[in-house]
Each structure stands twice: as C-alpha cells, then as structure tokens.
C-alpha cells in the first residue's frame, strides 16, 4: 500500500464518456488516424484512443482529471480503479480486448469502482507512472483518498490477467480494505457532524446572549424614564399635600369662629333664662 501526494492532481477538469454507436468499427493498431481540425482535450485523449482501438463496450471510464475522479469516488463511497495504458507494450492489446472489455470485468468495475484511465506516456498518466514505477504493463491500481490531501494505493497489478483473476483480486481488495475505508469514512462523517453541532450550539449561545443584552438595555431604558418621571410625581404629591393642609387650616379657622359666636348666644340665653327664673320666683 503506497501513499502518494496530491500535487500531481492539479488543474482539475470535468468530463464524462460520450455516447457513441455500439457498432463503432475497430481500428487496427497500425492504422493512421485522421487529424482533427480541433485539438482533443487532454481529458479525452485516453478515451478516444481506447474506443478507436477496442470499441465502446468497456468499463465506464470518466473523461476527467484524476482529482475529479477521486472526488466522484469519495462522493459515491467507492475506490478508484486506475488503468495506465502503454500502447507499445505487447500485453496491452490482449489485456484490453480479452480482460478489460469482457462482460464480467466491465459489470464488476461499473458496480464497485469509479474507473479512470490514462496513457502512460503523457499528461497525468506519465506522472502516475513516475509515482507508481511499474515494472511491467498493463498496469492497474486500486486507489483511495488519504488524510492531508494524499492518496493511498491499495493494490497495484502489473502484467496480463484473465477476467476471472482480475475480478478475484479486486474482490479480495474490496473485502480487505472496504471495512477500513468505511470506518475511516464514518469517522470523518462523525467529525463533520460533531463540528456542525458545535457550531449550531455556539450560534444558539451567541443569539441567546444577544437577546439577554437587548433585554438589559430595554430595562435600563425603562429605569431611566422612571427616574425622570419620579421627581415630577414627588413634587406634585408635595404640592397636593400643602394645598390639603392649607384647606384643613382654613376649615378649622372658620369652625373656630362659628363656635365662639354660638357660645356667646348660649350664654345670653342662659342669662336671660336665669333672670326669667328669678322673676317667676
């Protein structure tokens, strides 16, 4: 198992396999190819050459940069099956026709892997050859993403293989590495969920504190208004008390004057009565 840096996966491009007639005629290896007026994009060169030589009945190779294939595999929770094609190697033609394009291998790869291919003598294919250093061709590899923007080569296959041999090796790799890959993926997903929960809790705490601060400011504002209104109310109460006291004093004064007059009248009546009593005697 080899770890490779992702520095070789720059300049991401996006593409897919185009639909072609399944009766596309096979071209002999030594047949000169017509020159197109438009340059073929780098992502399509492998697929164009492969389909011109072996037809369109093959695994679904994504016409894209390698880093894009890795992203697709990560989204689908799959490994990447990488095929490096060397046209000059004598085993390449037989391997592609009898093994890679067989119905057994095609169905197995399409279900379980994201397939990506490249020419071994140019572009990203040449970079992969420099990193993997295969001793023979054809060369296949099973690759998974790794921490710190790296990749892990889980299995590297070199030389000719029959369809049954290739499927058996790939099946074993899935069984041995799939659990570890799933566990690592589950840990990453759990960390993402934990980070999301933490952010939500922090946001909730922040908004709660903000609401508390708003309530405090509101209470301070109300208290300030009450302090302004209270002296006015106190002065009004004091004035009302003074007016009430003055009213009571005036009332008492008038009552006192009326009381003296009544007493004088009563005394006069008593005196008169006394005289009358004396006269009667």
mmCIF file of C-alpha atoms in Angstrom:
data_model
loop_
_atom_site.group_PDB
_atom_site.id
_atom_site.type_symbol
_atom_site.label_atom_id
_atom_site.label_comp_id
_atom_site.label_asym_id
_atom_site.label_seq_id
_atom_site.Cartn_x
_atom_site.Cartn_y
_atom_site.Cartn_z
ATOM 1 C CA UNK A 1 0.000 0.000 0.000
ATOM 2 C CA UNK A 2 1.590 3.244 -1.181
ATOM 3 C CA UNK A 3 0.750 6.835 -0.288
ATOM 4 C CA UNK A 4 1.118 9.479 -2.973
ATOM 5 C CA UNK A 5 0.895 13.267 -2.715
ATOM 6 C CA UNK A 6 -1.940 15.035 -4.458
ATOM 7 C CA UNK A 7 0.437 17.553 -6.015
ATOM 8 C CA UNK A 8 0.114 15.561 -9.236
ATOM 9 C CA UNK A 9 -3.653 16.158 -9.270
ATOM 10 C CA UNK A 10 -3.776 19.861 -10.088
ATOM 11 C CA UNK A 11 -5.665 21.591 -12.892
ATOM 12 C CA UNK A 12 -8.994 19.872 -12.331
ATOM 13 C CA UNK A 13 -11.097 19.230 -15.412
ATOM 14 C CA UNK A 14 -14.592 17.783 -15.706
ATOM 15 C CA UNK A 15 -15.837 15.363 -18.341
ATOM 16 C CA UNK A 16 -17.807 12.218 -18.995
ATOM 17 C CA UNK A 17 -17.821 9.415 -21.536
ATOM 18 C CA UNK A 18 -19.723 10.474 -24.611
ATOM 19 C CA UNK A 19 -22.383 8.290 -26.194
ATOM 20 C CA UNK A 20 -21.270 6.540 -29.375
ATOM 21 C CA UNK A 21 -22.666 3.942 -31.731
ATOM 22 C CA UNK A 22 -22.021 0.489 -30.302
ATOM 23 C CA UNK A 23 -21.175 -0.692 -33.835
ATOM 24 C CA UNK A 24 -18.199 1.646 -33.972
ATOM 25 C CA UNK A 25 -15.649 -0.159 -36.221
ATOM 26 C CA UNK A 26 -12.423 -1.301 -34.612
ATOM 27 C CA UNK A 27 -9.226 0.251 -35.915
ATOM 28 C CA UNK A 28 -6.012 -1.746 -36.276
ATOM 29 C CA UNK A 29 -3.164 -0.502 -34.141
ATOM 30 C CA UNK A 30 -1.073 0.419 -37.193
ATOM 31 C CA UNK A 31 -3.879 2.299 -38.992
ATOM 32 C CA UNK A 32 -3.038 6.006 -39.307
ATOM 33 C CA UNK A 33 -5.597 8.157 -37.517
ATOM 34 C CA UNK A 34 -7.185 11.150 -39.267
ATOM 35 C CA UNK A 35 -6.044 14.502 -37.961
ATOM 36 C CA UNK A 36 -8.840 16.573 -36.482
ATOM 37 C CA UNK A 37 -9.038 20.288 -37.091
ATOM 38 C CA UNK A 38 -9.596 20.789 -33.366
ATOM 39 C CA UNK A 39 -7.198 19.590 -30.699
ATOM 40 C CA UNK A 40 -8.616 16.855 -28.463
ATOM 41 C CA UNK A 41 -8.855 17.944 -24.807
ATOM 42 C CA UNK A 42 -6.337 16.192 -22.579
ATOM 43 C CA UNK A 43 -9.147 14.509 -20.604
ATOM 44 C CA UNK A 44 -10.469 12.822 -23.778
ATOM 45 C CA UNK A 45 -7.226 11.561 -25.307
ATOM 46 C CA UNK A 46 -7.151 8.211 -23.473
ATOM 47 C CA UNK A 47 -10.831 7.514 -24.092
ATOM 48 C CA UNK A 48 -10.640 8.475 -27.764
ATOM 49 C CA UNK A 49 -7.662 6.194 -28.386
ATOM 50 C CA UNK A 50 -9.155 3.350 -26.367
ATOM 51 C CA UNK A 51 -12.517 3.397 -28.166
ATOM 52 C CA UNK A 52 -10.913 3.713 -31.592
ATOM 53 C CA UNK A 53 -8.931 0.547 -30.910
ATOM 54 C CA UNK A 54 -11.277 -1.552 -28.746
ATOM 55 C CA UNK A 55 -14.801 -0.176 -29.229
ATOM 56 C CA UNK A 56 -17.249 1.273 -26.731
ATOM 57 C CA UNK A 57 -18.070 -1.898 -24.775
ATOM 58 C CA UNK A 58 -15.735 -1.326 -21.859
ATOM 59 C CA UNK A 59 -15.853 -0.137 -18.240
ATOM 60 C CA UNK A 60 -17.196 3.374 -17.755
ATOM 61 C CA UNK A 61 -14.012 5.452 -17.809
ATOM 62 C CA UNK A 62 -14.582 9.022 -16.655
ATOM 63 C CA UNK A 63 -13.057 11.555 -19.043
ATOM 64 C CA UNK A 64 -11.747 13.911 -16.391
ATOM 65 C CA UNK A 65 -8.690 14.806 -14.373
ATOM 66 C CA UNK A 66 -7.624 12.314 -11.747
ATOM 67 C CA UNK A 67 -8.532 14.579 -8.834
ATOM 68 C CA UNK A 68 -12.073 14.815 -10.184
ATOM 69 C CA UNK A 69 -12.320 11.032 -10.323
ATOM 70 C CA UNK A 70 -11.189 10.935 -6.686
ATOM 71 C CA UNK A 71 -13.926 13.387 -5.723
ATOM 72 C CA UNK A 72 -16.547 11.303 -7.522
ATOM 73 C CA UNK A 73 -15.332 8.143 -5.782
ATOM 74 C CA UNK A 74 -15.429 9.847 -2.400
ATOM 75 C CA UNK A 75 -18.984 11.040 -3.017
ATOM 76 C CA UNK A 76 -20.079 7.534 -4.052
ATOM 77 C CA UNK A 77 -18.054 5.892 -1.237
ATOM 78 C CA UNK A 78 -16.058 3.838 -3.723
ATOM 79 C CA UNK A 79 -12.440 3.227 -4.671
ATOM 80 C CA UNK A 80 -10.864 4.389 -7.927
ATOM 81 C CA UNK A 81 -9.798 1.739 -10.428
ATOM 82 C CA UNK A 82 -6.966 3.254 -12.467
ATOM 83 C CA UNK A 83 -5.694 1.796 -15.730
ATOM 84 C CA UNK A 84 -2.430 3.026 -17.291
ATOM 85 C CA UNK A 85 -2.258 2.114 -20.967
ATOM 86 C CA UNK A 86 1.046 1.612 -22.779
ATOM 87 C CA UNK A 87 0.415 1.199 -26.489
ATOM 88 C CA UNK A 88 3.918 -0.118 -27.170
ATOM 89 C CA UNK A 89 3.674 -2.987 -24.691
ATOM 90 C CA UNK A 90 2.858 -6.392 -26.253
ATOM 91 C CA UNK A 91 0.440 -7.432 -23.488
ATOM 92 C CA UNK A 92 -1.665 -4.262 -23.660
ATOM 93 C CA UNK A 93 -3.729 -5.262 -26.707
ATOM 94 C CA UNK A 94 -4.671 -8.707 -25.372
ATOM 95 C CA UNK A 95 -5.429 -7.389 -21.889
ATOM 96 C CA UNK A 96 -7.748 -4.672 -23.171
ATOM 97 C CA UNK A 97 -9.624 -6.903 -25.632
ATOM 98 C CA UNK A 98 -9.973 -10.094 -23.596
ATOM 99 C CA UNK A 99 -9.919 -8.883 -19.994
ATOM 100 C CA UNK A 100 -10.739 -5.224 -19.548
ATOM 101 C CA UNK A 101 -13.542 -5.224 -22.127
ATOM 102 C CA UNK A 102 -15.020 -8.562 -21.041
ATOM 103 C CA UNK A 103 -18.583 -8.508 -19.753
ATOM 104 C CA UNK A 104 -17.554 -9.922 -16.354
ATOM 105 C CA UNK A 105 -14.926 -7.253 -15.677
ATOM 106 C CA UNK A 106 -17.000 -4.424 -17.148
ATOM 107 C CA UNK A 107 -20.006 -5.161 -14.935
ATOM 108 C CA UNK A 108 -17.886 -5.684 -11.822
ATOM 109 C CA UNK A 109 -15.960 -2.429 -12.275
ATOM 110 C CA UNK A 110 -19.040 -0.349 -13.093
ATOM 111 C CA UNK A 111 -20.797 -1.523 -9.932
ATOM 112 C CA UNK A 112 -17.925 -1.301 -7.462
ATOM 113 C CA UNK A 113 -15.460 1.343 -8.697
ATOM 114 C CA UNK A 114 -15.022 4.716 -10.302
ATOM 115 C CA UNK A 115 -12.841 3.936 -13.332
ATOM 116 C CA UNK A 116 -10.202 6.294 -14.654
ATOM 117 C CA UNK A 117 -7.652 5.675 -17.397
ATOM 118 C CA UNK A 118 -4.660 7.474 -18.870
ATOM 119 C CA UNK A 119 -1.914 6.994 -21.425
ATOM 120 C CA UNK A 120 1.360 6.026 -19.801
ATOM 121 C CA UNK A 121 3.485 8.301 -21.979
ATOM 122 C CA UNK A 122 1.781 11.683 -21.492
ATOM 123 C CA UNK A 123 -0.022 14.019 -19.093
ATOM 124 C CA UNK A 124 -1.273 12.671 -15.809
ATOM 125 C CA UNK A 125 -0.615 9.110 -16.959
ATOM 126 C CA UNK A 126 3.090 9.878 -17.226
ATOM 127 C CA UNK A 127 3.020 11.444 -13.754
ATOM 128 C CA UNK A 128 1.348 8.341 -12.339
ATOM 129 C CA UNK A 129 3.954 6.084 -13.965
ATOM 130 C CA UNK A 130 6.691 8.181 -12.352
ATOM 131 C CA UNK A 131 4.987 7.805 -8.956
ATOM 132 C CA UNK A 132 3.989 4.116 -9.122
ATOM 133 C CA UNK A 133 7.117 2.962 -11.019
ATOM 134 C CA UNK A 134 5.541 -0.174 -12.562
ATOM 135 C CA UNK A 135 7.980 -2.793 -13.800
ATOM 136 C CA UNK A 136 5.586 -4.060 -16.466
ATOM 137 C CA UNK A 137 2.400 -3.229 -18.364
ATOM 138 C CA UNK A 138 -0.540 -3.250 -18.446
ATOM 139 C CA UNK A 139 -0.689 -1.552 -15.051
ATOM 140 C CA UNK A 140 -3.817 -1.246 -12.897
ATOM 141 C CA UNK A 141 -4.219 0.166 -9.395
ATOM 142 C CA UNK A 142 -6.908 0.480 -6.726
ATOM 143 C CA UNK A 143 -6.704 3.900 -5.055
ATOM 144 C CA UNK A 144 -8.476 5.560 -2.143
ATOM 145 C CA UNK A 145 -8.262 9.072 -0.674
ATOM 146 C CA UNK A 146 -5.982 9.634 2.313
ATOM 147 C CA UNK A 147 -5.731 12.329 5.010
ATOM 148 C CA UNK A 148 -3.765 15.520 4.386
ATOM 149 C CA UNK A 149 -4.712 15.662 0.715
ATOM 150 C CA UNK A 150 -2.984 12.411 -0.173
ATOM 151 C CA UNK A 151 -3.964 9.172 -1.843
ATOM 152 C CA UNK A 152 -3.346 5.538 -0.939
ATOM 153 C CA UNK A 153 -2.580 2.828 -3.482
ATOM 154 C CA UNK A 154 -4.362 -0.189 -2.001
ATOM 155 C CA UNK A 155 -3.466 -2.614 -4.793
ATOM 156 C CA UNK A 156 -1.155 -2.446 -7.814
ATOM 157 C CA UNK A 157 -1.472 -5.015 -10.605
ATOM 158 C CA UNK A 158 1.050 -5.490 -13.401
ATOM 159 C CA UNK A 159 1.148 -7.797 -16.394
ATOM 160 C CA UNK A 160 -1.562 -9.817 -18.162
ATOM 161 C CA UNK A 161 -4.501 -11.188 -16.167
ATOM 162 C CA UNK A 162 -7.581 -13.166 -17.131
ATOM 163 C CA UNK A 163 -11.035 -11.721 -16.376
ATOM 164 C CA UNK A 164 -11.563 -14.178 -13.500
ATOM 165 C CA UNK A 165 -8.139 -13.419 -11.991
ATOM 166 C CA UNK A 166 -8.683 -9.670 -12.139
ATOM 167 C CA UNK A 167 -12.152 -9.856 -10.578
ATOM 168 C CA UNK A 168 -10.903 -12.176 -7.823
ATOM 169 C CA UNK A 169 -8.060 -9.822 -6.888
ATOM 170 C CA UNK A 170 -10.342 -6.797 -6.920
ATOM 171 C CA UNK A 171 -12.979 -8.598 -4.847
ATOM 172 C CA UNK A 172 -10.375 -9.529 -2.236
ATOM 173 C CA UNK A 173 -9.156 -5.938 -2.120
ATOM 174 C CA UNK A 174 -12.693 -4.697 -1.550
ATOM 175 C CA UNK A 175 -13.271 -7.176 1.268
ATOM 176 C CA UNK A 176 -9.960 -6.435 2.990
ATOM 177 C CA UNK A 177 -9.861 -2.681 2.538
ATOM 178 C CA UNK A 178 -13.552 -1.851 2.375
ATOM 179 C CA UNK A 179 -14.145 -2.116 6.122
ATOM 180 C CA UNK A 180 -11.156 0.073 6.907
ATOM 181 C CA UNK A 181 -12.231 2.565 4.259
ATOM 182 C CA UNK A 182 -15.789 2.574 5.589
ATOM 183 C CA UNK A 183 -14.578 3.011 9.165
ATOM 184 C CA UNK A 184 -12.350 5.936 8.224
ATOM 185 C CA UNK A 185 -15.183 7.473 6.225
ATOM 186 C CA UNK A 186 -17.557 7.007 9.165
ATOM 187 C CA UNK A 187 -15.072 8.734 11.477
ATOM 188 C CA UNK A 188 -14.738 11.666 9.086
ATOM 189 C CA UNK A 189 -18.516 11.935 8.759
ATOM 190 C CA UNK A 190 -18.930 11.834 12.542
ATOM 191 C CA UNK A 191 -16.337 14.584 12.940
ATOM 192 C CA UNK A 192 -18.188 16.689 10.389
ATOM 193 C CA UNK A 193 -21.464 16.153 12.265
ATOM 194 C CA UNK A 194 -19.795 16.961 15.606
ATOM 195 C CA UNK A 195 -18.316 20.161 14.192
ATOM 196 C CA UNK A 196 -21.711 21.124 12.790
ATOM 197 C CA UNK A 197 -23.404 20.513 16.155
ATOM 198 C CA UNK A 198 -20.725 22.573 17.910
ATOM 199 C CA UNK A 199 -21.236 25.475 15.515
ATOM 200 C CA UNK A 200 -25.008 25.293 15.996
ATOM 201 C CA UNK A 201 -24.615 25.302 19.793
ATOM 202 C CA UNK A 202 -22.211 28.240 19.619
ATOM 203 C CA UNK A 203 -24.601 30.149 17.376
ATOM 204 C CA UNK A 204 -27.504 29.419 19.720
ATOM 205 C CA UNK A 205 -25.482 30.592 22.743
ATOM 206 C CA UNK A 206 -24.452 33.738 20.895
ATOM 207 C CA UNK A 207 -28.015 34.646 19.913
ATOM 208 C CA UNK A 208 -29.223 33.912 23.446
ATOM 209 C CA UNK A 209 -26.568 36.213 24.924
ATOM 210 C CA UNK A 210 -27.502 38.849 22.353
ATOM 211 C CA UNK A 211 -31.160 38.596 23.368
ATOM 212 C CA UNK A 212 -30.220 38.935 27.049
ATOM 213 C CA UNK A 213 -28.186 42.050 26.273
ATOM 214 C CA UNK A 214 -31.152 43.536 24.411
ATOM 215 C CA UNK A 215 -33.429 42.856 27.388
ATOM 216 C CA UNK A 216 -30.915 44.506 29.738
ATOM 217 C CA UNK A 217 -30.735 47.576 27.518
ATOM 218 C CA UNK A 218 -34.525 47.704 27.446
ATOM 219 C CA UNK A 219 -34.713 47.545 31.255
ATOM 220 C CA UNK A 220 -32.078 50.275 31.571
ATOM 221 C CA UNK A 221 -34.068 52.483 29.231
ATOM 222 C CA UNK A 222 -37.263 51.940 31.241
ATOM 223 C CA UNK A 223 -35.443 52.655 34.533
ATOM 224 C CA UNK A 224 -34.096 55.930 33.137
ATOM 225 C CA UNK A 225 -37.604 57.030 32.168
ATOM 226 C CA UNK A 226 -38.909 56.138 35.635
ATOM 227 C CA UNK A 227 -36.144 58.169 37.305
ATOM 228 C CA UNK A 228 -37.107 61.190 35.197
ATOM 229 C CA UNK A 229 -40.818 60.841 35.995
ATOM 230 C CA UNK A 230 -40.418 60.168 39.757
ATOM 231 C CA UNK A 231 -39.209 63.682 40.845
ATOM 232 C CA UNK A 232 -42.141 65.262 38.990
ATOM 233 C CA UNK A 233 -44.583 62.921 40.708
ATOM 234 C CA UNK A 234 -42.963 63.643 44.112
ATOM 235 C CA UNK A 235 -43.248 67.414 43.602
ATOM 236 C CA UNK A 236 -46.891 67.050 42.589
ATOM 237 C CA UNK A 237 -47.572 64.977 45.698
ATOM 238 C CA UNK A 238 -45.849 67.575 47.886
ATOM 239 C CA UNK A 239 -47.880 70.406 46.352
ATOM 240 C CA UNK A 240 -51.061 68.434 46.811
ATOM 241 C CA UNK A 241 -50.196 67.868 50.461
ATOM 242 C CA UNK A 242 -49.556 71.554 51.069
ATOM 243 C CA UNK A 243 -52.851 72.531 49.457
ATOM 244 C CA UNK A 244 -54.677 69.946 51.530
ATOM 245 C CA UNK A 245 -53.088 71.199 54.757
ATOM 246 C CA UNK A 246 -53.994 74.801 53.930
ATOM 247 C CA UNK A 247 -57.554 73.750 53.256
ATOM 248 C CA UNK A 248 -57.741 71.968 56.609
ATOM 249 C CA UNK A 249 -56.332 75.013 58.446
ATOM 250 C CA UNK A 250 -58.844 77.370 56.837
ATOM 251 C CA UNK A 251 -61.671 74.995 57.654
ATOM 252 C CA UNK A 252 -60.572 74.810 61.260
ATOM 253 C CA UNK A 253 -60.365 78.602 61.466
ATOM 254 C CA UNK A 254 -63.897 79.055 60.208
ATOM 255 C CA UNK A 255 -65.184 76.356 62.505
ATOM 256 C CA UNK A 256 -63.484 78.018 65.464
ATOM 257 C CA UNK A 257 -65.087 81.395 64.691
ATOM 258 C CA UNK A 258 -68.528 79.880 64.421
ATOM 259 C CA UNK A 259 -68.046 78.057 67.675
ATOM 260 C CA UNK A 260 -67.327 81.315 69.669
ATOM 261 C CA UNK A 261 -70.469 83.026 68.400
ATOM 262 C CA UNK A 262 -72.595 80.058 69.386
ATOM 263 C CA UNK A 263 -71.141 80.076 72.858
ATOM 264 C CA UNK A 264 -71.953 83.761 73.299
ATOM 265 C CA UNK A 265 -75.522 83.179 72.179
ATOM 266 C CA UNK A 266 -75.876 80.251 74.550
ATOM 267 C CA UNK A 267 -74.535 82.291 77.425
ATOM 268 C CA UNK A 268 -77.029 85.075 76.610
ATOM 269 C CA UNK A 269 -79.832 82.606 76.595
ATOM 270 C CA UNK A 270 -78.725 81.209 79.909
ATOM 271 C CA UNK A 271 -78.532 84.644 81.452
ATOM 272 C CA UNK A 272 -81.929 85.539 80.182
ATOM 273 C CA UNK A 273 -83.354 82.329 81.440
ATOM 274 C CA UNK A 274 -81.866 82.953 84.816
ATOM 275 C CA UNK A 275 -83.477 86.322 85.008
ATOM 276 C CA UNK A 276 -86.762 84.908 83.959
ATOM 277 C CA UNK A 277 -86.479 82.266 86.575
ATOM 278 C CA UNK A 278 -85.770 84.778 89.229
ATOM 279 C CA UNK A 279 -88.788 86.911 88.204
ATOM 280 C CA UNK A 280 -91.035 83.945 88.323
ATOM 281 C CA UNK A 281 -89.981 83.166 91.839
#
